[in-house]
């Protein structure tokens, strides 16, 4: 426990779904008690800029400036630059808003200046008023690559945005992962955590890149604290995005037990939705809740219920 008597919580997240749970946690915990570790496997270079979509989605959500319709990008953003690119005949398939561009320009400038992504993120997040600790999973470049039936191997954003996650996926790899280290900041946060959460993000596209960092699983397993994942599969479907489609393509049953099995020994507790009535999971302690976060109130309620359950249970 921290000096303020509240638990120190680390949450592993991807983009939109993870950002919602992280936001719910900020409504329940003091900012100094929360560390959000974000997937960076979806980062890429685009028009010479380093874009970190999941990091930015979480940062904008926690700063209260996210576009609430899309769940990513900045609210009220314009697309003057994008329209100008199209005027040059560019396809411009990745919608970069004008305000959002400022984030990428600054980040890229700092990267070229030799700054670590961890420090860059801290500076950008602080300027936007984010008070919790927001950490990229690593400072090294990692690229989630999808081997598809239709197009061969695709970089994540090409698969996800350009082809709207329609290609059939045969295999996934995390390029550069062997050379990527868990940052000292992420290591310290995990070492000090009273509770480790895995958000209802896509297991293969958002969470497994984090868990695949060299040493990460051992860091988590070394902590005799509740380590709890929340299922992103509700009623046989993904709440958002390609999780269910991907699961089926990779040969798995689309169900909460598959998610729990993918995390294996990394978790000792699992939350799945109350709508899933015929689920049997024996390997870890489980509980059911309403996990669908439609409103900001839902986020706070889910976050509080998870904390109450996690801190009541023994690991
Ligand atoms: N998602 C889309 O579906 N279409 C886009 O054009 C798009 C642009 C975009 C720009 C900045 C940013 O931070 C995120 C953006 N996203 C877009 C979302 C993002 O690519 C995905 O949601 C995540 O990478 C998946 O976790």
Short mmCIF file of C-alpha atoms and ligand atoms in Angstrom, two decimals:
data_model
loop_
_atom_site.label_atom_id
_atom_site.label_comp_id
_atom_site.label_asym_id
_atom_site.label_seq_id
_atom_site.Cartn_x
_atom_site.Cartn_y
_atom_site.Cartn_z
CA UNK A 1 0.00 0.00 0.00
CA UNK A 2 1.09 3.53 -0.70
CA UNK A 3 1.49 6.05 2.12
CA UNK A 4 -2.00 7.36 1.35
CA UNK A 5 -3.45 3.94 2.25
CA UNK A 6 -4.67 3.31 -1.29
CA UNK A 7 -3.34 0.41 -3.42
CA UNK A 8 -0.74 0.95 -6.09
CA UNK A 9 -2.33 -0.26 -9.31
CA UNK A 10 -0.69 -1.08 -12.63
CA UNK A 11 -2.94 -1.61 -15.64
CA UNK A 12 -1.76 -3.03 -18.99
CA UNK A 13 -3.77 -1.56 -21.87
CA UNK A 14 -4.13 -1.26 -25.61
CA UNK A 15 -6.19 1.47 -27.27
CA UNK A 16 -9.85 2.40 -26.92
CA UNK A 17 -11.11 -0.36 -24.53
CA UNK A 18 -8.05 -0.08 -22.33
CA UNK A 19 -8.30 3.70 -22.26
CA UNK A 20 -11.86 3.43 -20.95
CA UNK A 21 -10.89 1.20 -18.03
CA UNK A 22 -7.84 3.38 -17.27
CA UNK A 23 -10.15 6.40 -17.24
CA UNK A 24 -12.53 4.58 -14.87
CA UNK A 25 -9.59 3.85 -12.56
CA UNK A 26 -8.65 7.55 -12.49
CA UNK A 27 -12.14 8.25 -11.14
CA UNK A 28 -11.53 5.81 -8.28
CA UNK A 29 -7.85 6.14 -7.36
CA UNK A 30 -5.58 9.09 -6.53
CA UNK A 31 -3.37 9.80 -9.59
CA UNK A 32 -0.18 8.85 -7.78
CA UNK A 33 -1.60 5.34 -7.26
CA UNK A 34 -2.11 4.48 -10.93
CA UNK A 35 0.40 3.49 -13.62
CA UNK A 36 -0.86 2.76 -17.12
CA UNK A 37 1.48 0.64 -19.27
CA UNK A 38 0.51 0.95 -22.94
CA UNK A 39 1.08 -1.30 -25.94
CA UNK A 40 3.36 0.27 -28.56
CA UNK A 41 3.28 -2.60 -31.06
CA UNK A 42 0.89 -0.55 -33.19
CA UNK A 43 3.37 2.38 -33.48
CA UNK A 44 4.57 3.19 -36.97
CA UNK A 45 6.31 5.73 -39.20
CA UNK A 46 3.99 7.66 -41.51
CA UNK A 47 5.05 10.64 -43.65
CA UNK A 48 8.23 10.80 -41.59
CA UNK A 49 6.34 11.04 -38.31
CA UNK A 50 6.42 8.61 -35.39
CA UNK A 51 2.78 7.80 -34.61
CA UNK A 52 1.86 5.96 -31.38
CA UNK A 53 -1.91 5.41 -31.70
CA UNK A 54 -2.54 3.45 -28.50
CA UNK A 55 -0.40 5.78 -26.39
CA UNK A 56 -2.20 8.80 -27.85
CA UNK A 57 -5.64 7.24 -27.44
CA UNK A 58 -4.96 6.65 -23.75
CA UNK A 59 -3.33 10.07 -23.30
CA UNK A 60 -6.19 11.96 -24.96
CA UNK A 61 -8.80 9.92 -23.06
CA UNK A 62 -7.16 10.60 -19.69
CA UNK A 63 -6.72 14.28 -20.62
CA UNK A 64 -10.43 14.54 -21.52
CA UNK A 65 -9.69 15.71 -25.07
CA UNK A 66 -10.38 12.49 -27.00
CA UNK A 67 -12.87 12.35 -29.87
CA UNK A 68 -15.66 10.51 -28.09
CA UNK A 69 -17.29 9.25 -31.30
CA UNK A 70 -14.20 7.52 -32.70
CA UNK A 71 -12.54 6.82 -29.35
CA UNK A 72 -9.18 8.00 -30.84
CA UNK A 73 -7.84 11.33 -32.08
CA UNK A 74 -8.73 14.74 -30.61
CA UNK A 75 -12.24 16.06 -30.18
CA UNK A 76 -13.16 18.78 -32.67
CA UNK A 77 -10.02 18.22 -34.74
CA UNK A 78 -9.85 19.41 -38.35
CA UNK A 79 -8.21 17.72 -41.36
CA UNK A 80 -6.72 20.64 -43.31
CA UNK A 81 -3.33 18.95 -43.69
CA UNK A 82 -4.91 15.65 -44.74
CA UNK A 83 -7.07 17.43 -47.32
CA UNK A 84 -3.96 19.16 -48.68
CA UNK A 85 -2.20 15.78 -48.97
CA UNK A 86 -5.17 14.47 -50.93
CA UNK A 87 -4.83 17.52 -53.16
CA UNK A 88 -1.40 16.15 -54.11
CA UNK A 89 -3.06 12.86 -55.08
CA UNK A 90 -2.12 11.02 -51.90
CA UNK A 91 -4.35 8.21 -50.66
CA UNK A 92 -4.05 9.55 -47.06
CA UNK A 93 -5.79 6.49 -45.57
CA UNK A 94 -4.68 7.24 -42.01
CA UNK A 95 -6.77 10.12 -40.68
CA UNK A 96 -4.34 12.48 -38.99
CA UNK A 97 -6.11 15.47 -37.48
CA UNK A 98 -4.40 18.86 -37.42
CA UNK A 99 -4.19 19.12 -33.62
CA UNK A 100 -3.16 15.49 -33.41
CA UNK A 101 -0.33 16.31 -35.83
CA UNK A 102 1.23 18.58 -33.22
CA UNK A 103 1.67 15.52 -30.98
CA UNK A 104 3.40 13.57 -33.75
CA UNK A 105 5.60 16.48 -34.84
CA UNK A 106 6.80 17.10 -31.28
CA UNK A 107 7.30 13.42 -30.53
CA UNK A 108 9.22 12.86 -33.76
CA UNK A 109 11.42 15.91 -33.11
CA UNK A 110 12.25 14.61 -29.63
CA UNK A 111 12.92 11.08 -30.95
CA UNK A 112 15.35 12.53 -33.52
CA UNK A 113 16.93 14.45 -30.62
CA UNK A 114 17.67 11.11 -28.92
CA UNK A 115 14.98 11.34 -26.23
CA UNK A 116 13.38 8.14 -24.85
CA UNK A 117 9.71 7.49 -25.65
CA UNK A 118 9.05 7.21 -21.90
CA UNK A 119 10.25 10.79 -21.30
CA UNK A 120 8.54 12.12 -24.42
CA UNK A 121 5.24 10.58 -23.32
CA UNK A 122 5.64 12.02 -19.81
CA UNK A 123 6.21 15.49 -21.24
CA UNK A 124 3.26 15.37 -23.66
CA UNK A 125 0.91 13.87 -21.07
CA UNK A 126 1.88 16.41 -18.39
CA UNK A 127 1.28 19.28 -20.83
CA UNK A 128 -2.23 17.93 -21.47
CA UNK A 129 -2.90 17.70 -17.72
CA UNK A 130 -2.67 13.91 -17.33
CA UNK A 131 -1.71 13.22 -13.73
CA UNK A 132 -1.37 9.42 -13.66
CA UNK A 133 1.88 7.76 -14.78
CA UNK A 134 1.53 6.90 -18.46
CA UNK A 135 4.27 4.58 -19.72
CA UNK A 136 4.96 3.05 -23.12
CA UNK A 137 5.67 -0.68 -22.67
CA UNK A 138 9.23 -0.10 -23.96
CA UNK A 139 11.41 2.65 -25.43
CA UNK A 140 12.46 0.38 -28.30
CA UNK A 141 10.53 0.11 -31.57
CA UNK A 142 8.27 -2.96 -31.75
CA UNK A 143 6.03 -3.69 -34.76
CA UNK A 144 3.09 -6.04 -34.61
CA UNK A 145 3.05 -7.82 -37.98
CA UNK A 146 0.12 -9.83 -39.33
CA UNK A 147 0.60 -12.59 -41.85
CA UNK A 148 -2.56 -12.53 -43.97
CA UNK A 149 -4.00 -14.85 -46.61
CA UNK A 150 -4.77 -11.99 -49.02
CA UNK A 151 -1.76 -9.66 -48.77
CA UNK A 152 1.03 -11.60 -47.06
CA UNK A 153 2.61 -9.86 -44.07
CA UNK A 154 1.16 -6.45 -43.15
CA UNK A 155 2.24 -3.83 -40.64
CA UNK A 156 -0.42 -3.36 -37.95
CA UNK A 157 -1.93 -0.05 -39.10
CA UNK A 158 -2.08 -1.22 -42.74
CA UNK A 159 -4.04 -4.27 -41.60
CA UNK A 160 -6.18 -2.41 -39.09
CA UNK A 161 -6.94 0.94 -40.70
CA UNK A 162 -6.11 0.68 -44.40
CA UNK A 163 -7.74 -2.75 -44.85
CA UNK A 164 -10.23 -2.25 -41.95
CA UNK A 165 -9.06 -5.55 -40.31
CA UNK A 166 -10.78 -7.55 -43.08
CA UNK A 167 -7.80 -9.67 -44.26
CA UNK A 168 -7.69 -13.22 -42.86
CA UNK A 169 -4.88 -13.57 -40.34
CA UNK A 170 -2.72 -16.72 -40.35
CA UNK A 171 -0.09 -15.70 -37.81
CA UNK A 172 1.15 -12.75 -35.76
CA UNK A 173 4.64 -11.75 -34.75
CA UNK A 174 6.03 -8.82 -32.80
CA UNK A 175 8.93 -7.48 -34.85
CA UNK A 176 11.86 -6.19 -32.78
CA UNK A 177 10.55 -7.67 -29.52
CA UNK A 178 13.76 -9.60 -28.78
CA UNK A 179 15.72 -6.34 -28.75
CA UNK A 180 13.14 -4.43 -26.67
CA UNK A 181 13.51 -4.07 -22.92
CA UNK A 182 10.87 -3.31 -20.32
CA UNK A 183 11.74 0.24 -19.23
CA UNK A 184 13.09 0.79 -15.72
CA UNK A 185 9.99 2.88 -15.01
CA UNK A 186 7.66 0.02 -15.97
CA UNK A 187 9.77 -2.45 -13.97
CA UNK A 188 9.61 -0.21 -10.89
CA UNK A 189 5.85 0.26 -11.21
CA UNK A 190 5.28 -3.52 -11.46
CA UNK A 191 7.64 -4.15 -8.52
CA UNK A 192 5.64 -1.70 -6.37
CA UNK A 193 2.15 -2.78 -7.46
CA UNK A 194 -0.47 -4.10 -5.01
CA UNK A 195 -2.67 -5.03 -7.94
CA UNK A 196 -1.96 -5.73 -11.62
CA UNK A 197 -4.81 -5.46 -14.11
CA UNK A 198 -5.07 -6.43 -17.76
CA UNK A 199 -7.68 -4.27 -19.50
CA UNK A 200 -10.38 -5.70 -21.81
CA UNK A 201 -8.11 -5.02 -24.79
CA UNK A 202 -7.38 -7.34 -27.71
CA UNK A 203 -5.22 -10.18 -26.29
CA UNK A 204 -3.11 -10.68 -29.45
CA UNK A 205 -2.90 -7.15 -30.79
CA UNK A 206 -2.68 -5.16 -27.55
CA UNK A 207 -1.74 -7.26 -24.53
CA UNK A 208 0.49 -10.06 -25.91
CA UNK A 209 3.00 -7.53 -27.31
CA UNK A 210 3.41 -6.23 -23.73
CA UNK A 211 3.62 -9.76 -22.26
CA UNK A 212 6.10 -10.81 -24.96
CA UNK A 213 8.73 -8.26 -23.95
CA UNK A 214 11.79 -10.14 -22.70
CA UNK A 215 11.44 -10.59 -18.93
CA UNK A 216 7.93 -9.16 -18.67
CA UNK A 217 6.15 -12.43 -17.78
CA UNK A 218 8.75 -13.14 -15.07
CA UNK A 219 8.36 -9.63 -13.65
CA UNK A 220 4.60 -10.17 -13.36
CA UNK A 221 4.85 -13.74 -12.06
CA UNK A 222 7.27 -12.58 -9.37
CA UNK A 223 4.52 -10.44 -7.83
CA UNK A 224 2.37 -12.32 -5.31
CA UNK A 225 -0.49 -9.87 -5.71
CA UNK A 226 -3.81 -10.11 -7.54
CA UNK A 227 -3.12 -10.18 -11.28
CA UNK A 228 -6.48 -9.87 -12.94
CA UNK A 229 -7.56 -9.74 -16.57
CA UNK A 230 -10.90 -8.50 -17.88
CA UNK A 231 -12.36 -10.35 -20.88
CA UNK A 232 -12.84 -8.32 -24.07
CA UNK A 233 -15.22 -11.04 -25.37
CA UNK A 234 -18.84 -10.54 -24.37
CA UNK A 235 -21.64 -12.83 -25.58
CA UNK A 236 -19.36 -14.45 -28.17
CA UNK A 237 -18.41 -11.10 -29.72
CA UNK A 238 -15.69 -8.51 -29.29
CA UNK A 239 -16.89 -5.30 -27.67
CA UNK A 240 -14.97 -3.43 -30.39
CA UNK A 241 -12.53 -4.34 -33.15
CA UNK A 242 -11.18 -7.61 -34.51
CA UNK A 243 -10.64 -9.69 -31.33
CA UNK A 244 -13.41 -12.22 -32.09
CA UNK A 245 -12.62 -12.44 -35.81
CA UNK A 246 -8.92 -12.90 -35.08
CA UNK A 247 -9.58 -15.54 -32.43
CA UNK A 248 -11.62 -17.60 -34.89
CA UNK A 249 -9.01 -17.18 -37.64
CA UNK A 250 -6.26 -18.35 -35.30
CA UNK A 251 -8.32 -21.48 -34.55
CA UNK A 252 -9.60 -20.66 -31.08
CA UNK A 253 -13.13 -20.80 -29.68
CA UNK A 254 -14.45 -17.25 -29.32
CA UNK A 255 -15.12 -17.23 -25.59
CA UNK A 256 -13.81 -15.84 -22.27
CA UNK A 257 -12.01 -19.13 -21.39
CA UNK A 258 -9.83 -18.69 -24.49
CA UNK A 259 -8.77 -15.26 -23.22
CA UNK A 260 -7.98 -16.65 -19.76
CA UNK A 261 -5.99 -19.49 -21.34
CA UNK A 262 -3.94 -17.10 -23.50
CA UNK A 263 -2.86 -15.22 -20.35
CA UNK A 264 -2.23 -18.53 -18.53
CA UNK A 265 -0.21 -18.27 -15.32
CA UNK A 266 0.27 -14.51 -15.77
CA UNK A 267 -3.17 -14.06 -14.22
CA UNK A 268 -4.60 -15.43 -10.98
CA UNK A 269 -8.00 -13.81 -11.40
CA UNK A 270 -10.36 -13.26 -14.31
CA UNK A 271 -13.38 -11.01 -14.79
CA UNK A 272 -15.88 -11.82 -17.51
CA UNK A 273 -19.23 -10.43 -18.42
CA UNK A 274 -22.45 -11.33 -16.63
CA UNK A 275 -24.06 -11.97 -20.05
CA UNK A 276 -21.81 -15.03 -20.55
CA UNK A 277 -23.78 -17.65 -18.67
CA UNK A 278 -22.32 -20.99 -19.82
CA UNK A 279 -18.68 -20.34 -19.10
CA UNK A 280 -16.51 -22.82 -17.19
CA UNK A 281 -13.05 -21.69 -16.07
CA UNK A 282 -11.29 -23.74 -13.40
CA UNK A 283 -7.66 -22.58 -13.63
CA UNK A 284 -8.15 -19.16 -12.01
CA UNK A 285 -10.57 -17.51 -9.64
CA UNK A 286 -13.30 -15.74 -11.61
CA UNK A 287 -16.11 -13.30 -11.14
CA UNK A 288 -18.79 -11.89 -13.42
CA UNK A 289 -19.66 -8.22 -13.82
CA UNK A 290 -21.26 -5.90 -16.34
CA UNK A 291 -18.05 -5.17 -18.26
CA UNK A 292 -19.59 -3.12 -21.10
CA UNK A 293 -18.56 0.52 -20.63
CA UNK A 294 -21.05 2.66 -22.54
CA UNK A 295 -20.79 5.77 -20.38
CA UNK A 296 -18.17 7.43 -18.21
CA UNK A 297 -20.25 6.36 -15.22
CA UNK A 298 -20.00 2.70 -16.40
CA UNK A 299 -16.20 3.02 -16.50
CA UNK A 300 -16.01 4.25 -12.92
CA UNK A 301 -18.45 1.58 -11.67
CA UNK A 302 -16.53 -1.24 -13.40
CA UNK A 303 -13.18 0.08 -12.13
CA UNK A 304 -14.50 0.29 -8.55
CA UNK A 305 -16.03 -3.21 -8.67
CA UNK A 306 -12.81 -4.72 -10.02
CA UNK A 307 -10.78 -3.02 -7.29
CA UNK A 308 -13.20 -4.19 -4.60
CA UNK A 309 -13.12 -7.79 -5.86
CA UNK A 310 -9.37 -7.84 -6.44
CA UNK A 311 -8.46 -6.47 -3.08
CA UNK A 312 -10.86 -8.75 -1.28
CA UNK A 313 -9.42 -11.87 -2.88
CA UNK A 314 -6.09 -13.33 -1.87
CA UNK A 315 -3.58 -14.06 -4.62
N1 LIG B 1 -8.35 4.29 -36.66
C1 LIG B 1 -9.08 4.14 -37.78
O1 LIG B 1 -9.89 3.23 -37.86
N2 LIG B 1 -8.92 5.01 -38.88
C2 LIG B 1 -8.03 6.02 -38.84
O2 LIG B 1 -7.90 6.74 -39.83
C3 LIG B 1 -7.28 6.23 -37.64
C4 LIG B 1 -6.40 7.29 -37.49
C5 LIG B 1 -5.75 7.49 -36.27
C6 LIG B 1 -4.92 8.59 -36.09
C7 LIG B 1 -4.27 8.80 -34.88
C8 LIG B 1 -4.44 7.88 -33.85
O3 LIG B 1 -3.81 8.06 -32.67
C9 LIG B 1 -5.26 6.78 -34.00
C10 LIG B 1 -5.93 6.57 -35.20
N3 LIG B 1 -6.77 5.48 -35.39
C11 LIG B 1 -7.47 5.32 -36.55
C12 LIG B 1 -6.97 4.49 -34.34
C13 LIG B 1 -5.87 3.46 -34.24
O4 LIG B 1 -5.13 3.26 -35.38
C14 LIG B 1 -6.36 2.10 -33.74
O5 LIG B 1 -7.53 2.20 -32.99
C15 LIG B 1 -5.36 1.49 -32.82
O6 LIG B 1 -4.08 1.43 -33.31
C16 LIG B 1 -5.82 0.07 -32.42
O7 LIG B 1 -5.50 -0.11 -31.11
#
